């Protein structure tokens, strides 16, 4: 646990230094922040989808809500996803994901925390490719090292329009773990 906490703290400290440099540059040039590209992920919405079967856990349909907002002076976006409880999901999944921009390395950074008891990850993304934002994350799952991928999609009318989660299998291939379609809340 000490290593996990240290890794998260080191990531946040390094990112903070980069964000400070970015803020100073934006203030002196009047340039928009690269984080502004992710404004479509800010707001509230409803998601429906499916979690794939994994190990002894069966696959099941999902519904949930998301909330995204800019925080800390607009230098981070925090996204909350809360799965609805159901017969097939008696212990619903909850996740908080922080998205920021590392100006020194010209990439987006993320920190992901969930309610699985040991789920956390830090990751990076080169940025939007069309309407898709992909984060490759490394972290821990049940006390073991794990690689994750979060793929977010957006559209200008609907904000965040979807999320696909992936995990590396024992052969190193990406395997889909969950997939949701999202729409803005009314």
Short mmCIF file of C-alpha atoms in Angstrom, two decimals:
data_model
loop_
_atom_site.label_atom_id
_atom_site.label_comp_id
_atom_site.label_asym_id
_atom_site.label_seq_id
_atom_site.Cartn_x
_atom_site.Cartn_y
_atom_site.Cartn_z
CA UNK A 1 0.00 0.00 0.00
CA UNK A 2 2.93 2.34 0.72
CA UNK A 3 4.11 1.95 -2.89
CA UNK A 4 0.64 2.65 -4.24
CA UNK A 5 0.23 5.77 -2.13
CA UNK A 6 3.74 6.95 -3.01
CA UNK A 7 3.12 6.42 -6.73
CA UNK A 8 -0.08 8.45 -6.63
CA UNK A 9 1.54 11.26 -4.60
CA UNK A 10 4.59 11.41 -6.91
CA UNK A 11 2.30 11.52 -9.97
CA UNK A 12 0.24 14.34 -8.50
CA UNK A 13 3.33 16.36 -7.42
CA UNK A 14 4.95 16.05 -10.87
CA UNK A 15 1.70 16.91 -12.61
CA UNK A 16 1.21 19.87 -10.26
CA UNK A 17 4.58 21.37 -11.26
CA UNK A 18 3.67 20.96 -14.93
CA UNK A 19 0.23 22.51 -14.38
CA UNK A 20 1.81 25.49 -12.62
CA UNK A 21 4.05 26.11 -15.65
CA UNK A 22 1.05 25.71 -17.96
CA UNK A 23 -1.02 28.19 -15.90
CA UNK A 24 1.77 30.80 -15.95
CA UNK A 25 2.14 30.38 -19.72
CA UNK A 26 -1.62 30.67 -20.30
CA UNK A 27 -1.82 33.77 -18.10
CA UNK A 28 0.99 35.50 -20.00
CA UNK A 29 -0.13 34.51 -23.50
CA UNK A 30 -3.91 34.40 -23.02
CA UNK A 31 -3.88 30.95 -24.65
CA UNK A 32 -6.66 28.49 -23.79
CA UNK A 33 -5.77 25.48 -21.68
CA UNK A 34 -5.46 22.12 -23.48
CA UNK A 35 -7.90 20.84 -20.83
CA UNK A 36 -10.57 22.99 -22.53
CA UNK A 37 -10.62 20.31 -25.27
CA UNK A 38 -12.34 18.04 -22.75
CA UNK A 39 -15.24 20.37 -21.93
CA UNK A 40 -17.66 17.85 -23.48
CA UNK A 41 -16.89 15.53 -20.53
CA UNK A 42 -18.18 18.15 -18.06
CA UNK A 43 -21.83 17.78 -17.02
CA UNK A 44 -24.25 15.09 -15.95
CA UNK A 45 -25.44 12.03 -17.79
CA UNK A 46 -26.90 8.56 -17.74
CA UNK A 47 -25.11 5.46 -19.03
CA UNK A 48 -26.35 2.01 -19.99
CA UNK A 49 -24.21 -0.91 -21.01
CA UNK A 50 -22.73 -4.25 -20.11
CA UNK A 51 -19.96 -5.64 -17.92
CA UNK A 52 -18.34 -8.71 -19.44
CA UNK A 53 -18.00 -11.98 -17.51
CA UNK A 54 -14.68 -12.13 -15.65
CA UNK A 55 -13.47 -15.13 -13.69
CA UNK A 56 -16.29 -16.37 -11.49
CA UNK A 57 -18.30 -13.15 -11.95
CA UNK A 58 -21.01 -13.36 -14.62
CA UNK A 59 -21.54 -10.59 -17.17
CA UNK A 60 -24.50 -8.30 -16.59
CA UNK A 61 -26.25 -5.24 -17.92
CA UNK A 62 -25.51 -1.92 -16.23
CA UNK A 63 -27.09 1.46 -15.69
CA UNK A 64 -25.49 4.38 -13.92
CA UNK A 65 -24.93 8.08 -13.72
CA UNK A 66 -21.88 10.24 -14.36
CA UNK A 67 -20.95 13.71 -13.26
CA UNK A 68 -17.98 15.67 -14.61
CA UNK A 69 -16.79 19.08 -13.44
CA UNK A 70 -13.73 21.29 -13.62
CA UNK A 71 -12.00 21.72 -10.27
CA UNK A 72 -8.93 23.35 -8.75
CA UNK A 73 -9.13 26.54 -10.79
CA UNK A 74 -10.09 24.68 -13.97
CA UNK A 75 -6.83 22.71 -14.06
CA UNK A 76 -8.44 19.30 -13.47
CA UNK A 77 -11.66 17.61 -14.47
CA UNK A 78 -13.08 15.15 -11.97
CA UNK A 79 -15.49 12.53 -13.29
CA UNK A 80 -17.66 10.39 -11.02
CA UNK A 81 -19.43 7.26 -12.25
CA UNK A 82 -21.94 5.55 -9.97
CA UNK A 83 -23.47 2.29 -11.15
CA UNK A 84 -27.04 1.64 -10.06
CA UNK A 85 -27.66 -1.22 -7.68
CA UNK A 86 -29.63 -4.11 -9.19
CA UNK A 87 -30.14 -7.85 -8.77
CA UNK A 88 -27.22 -8.45 -11.15
CA UNK A 89 -25.09 -5.73 -9.47
CA UNK A 90 -25.76 -6.02 -5.72
CA UNK A 91 -22.47 -4.19 -5.01
CA UNK A 92 -22.49 -1.42 -7.62
CA UNK A 93 -19.26 -0.07 -9.07
CA UNK A 94 -18.20 3.48 -8.23
CA UNK A 95 -15.21 5.28 -9.72
CA UNK A 96 -13.64 8.72 -9.50
CA UNK A 97 -11.28 9.76 -12.28
CA UNK A 98 -9.18 12.92 -12.36
CA UNK A 99 -8.06 14.25 -15.75
CA UNK A 100 -5.41 16.92 -16.21
CA UNK A 101 -2.77 18.08 -18.66
CA UNK A 102 1.01 17.70 -18.33
CA UNK A 103 2.40 20.62 -20.36
CA UNK A 104 6.04 19.51 -20.00
CA UNK A 105 5.30 16.17 -21.69
CA UNK A 106 2.37 17.46 -23.78
CA UNK A 107 -0.07 14.76 -22.74
CA UNK A 108 -3.15 14.30 -20.63
CA UNK A 109 -2.76 12.54 -17.29
CA UNK A 110 -5.27 10.68 -15.19
CA UNK A 111 -5.68 9.22 -11.73
CA UNK A 112 -8.40 6.59 -11.25
CA UNK A 113 -9.76 5.34 -7.92
CA UNK A 114 -12.62 2.89 -7.41
CA UNK A 115 -14.53 1.09 -4.68
CA UNK A 116 -13.13 -2.38 -5.36
CA UNK A 117 -10.97 -2.13 -2.25
CA UNK A 118 -7.63 -1.92 -4.00
CA UNK A 119 -8.42 -0.44 -7.39
CA UNK A 120 -6.34 2.50 -8.47
CA UNK A 121 -4.37 3.50 -11.54
CA UNK A 122 -2.45 6.37 -13.06
CA UNK A 123 -2.33 6.88 -16.78
CA UNK A 124 -1.61 9.06 -19.75
CA UNK A 125 -3.24 9.94 -23.05
CA UNK A 126 -1.77 11.66 -26.11
CA UNK A 127 -5.10 13.50 -26.46
CA UNK A 128 -8.20 13.40 -28.57
CA UNK A 129 -8.18 11.51 -31.84
CA UNK A 130 -11.37 12.74 -33.44
CA UNK A 131 -13.98 12.26 -30.73
CA UNK A 132 -12.06 9.54 -28.86
CA UNK A 133 -9.83 9.96 -25.80
CA UNK A 134 -7.82 6.89 -24.72
CA UNK A 135 -5.96 6.57 -21.43
CA UNK A 136 -3.47 3.76 -20.88
CA UNK A 137 -3.27 3.15 -17.14
CA UNK A 138 -1.11 1.10 -14.80
CA UNK A 139 -2.06 0.33 -11.25
CA UNK A 140 -3.30 -2.41 -8.99
CA UNK A 141 -6.24 -4.78 -8.92
CA UNK A 142 -6.70 -6.87 -5.81
CA UNK A 143 -3.09 -6.27 -4.79
CA UNK A 144 -1.57 -7.28 -8.13
CA UNK A 145 -0.10 -5.06 -10.89
CA UNK A 146 -2.54 -4.43 -13.70
CA UNK A 147 -2.78 -2.53 -16.99
CA UNK A 148 -6.05 -0.83 -17.88
CA UNK A 149 -7.34 1.17 -20.80
CA UNK A 150 -10.18 3.69 -20.63
CA UNK A 151 -11.64 4.81 -23.95
CA UNK A 152 -14.02 7.77 -23.75
CA UNK A 153 -16.07 9.05 -26.67
CA UNK A 154 -17.88 12.34 -27.07
CA UNK A 155 -20.13 14.20 -29.42
CA UNK A 156 -20.84 17.92 -29.50
CA UNK A 157 -24.58 17.51 -28.94
CA UNK A 158 -24.44 14.91 -26.21
CA UNK A 159 -21.17 15.48 -24.31
CA UNK A 160 -19.69 12.19 -23.15
CA UNK A 161 -21.30 9.57 -25.38
CA UNK A 162 -19.57 6.43 -24.18
CA UNK A 163 -16.92 4.57 -22.24
CA UNK A 164 -15.17 1.28 -22.89
CA UNK A 165 -12.94 -0.33 -20.28
CA UNK A 166 -10.21 -2.80 -21.20
CA UNK A 167 -7.65 -4.89 -19.36
CA UNK A 168 -4.62 -6.83 -20.57
CA UNK A 169 -5.03 -10.59 -20.56
CA UNK A 170 -2.24 -13.06 -19.73
CA UNK A 171 -1.06 -12.88 -23.37
CA UNK A 172 -0.81 -9.08 -23.34
CA UNK A 173 -3.85 -8.47 -25.55
CA UNK A 174 -6.47 -5.87 -24.65
CA UNK A 175 -9.76 -7.48 -23.59
CA UNK A 176 -12.98 -5.50 -23.18
CA UNK A 177 -14.23 -5.47 -19.57
CA UNK A 178 -17.19 -3.13 -19.89
CA UNK A 179 -18.89 -0.86 -22.36
CA UNK A 180 -21.45 1.87 -21.80
CA UNK A 181 -23.36 4.31 -24.00
CA UNK A 182 -24.04 7.63 -22.32
CA UNK A 183 -26.29 10.63 -22.88
CA UNK A 184 -26.75 13.96 -21.13
CA UNK A 185 -29.25 13.97 -18.29
CA UNK A 186 -32.48 15.78 -19.09
#
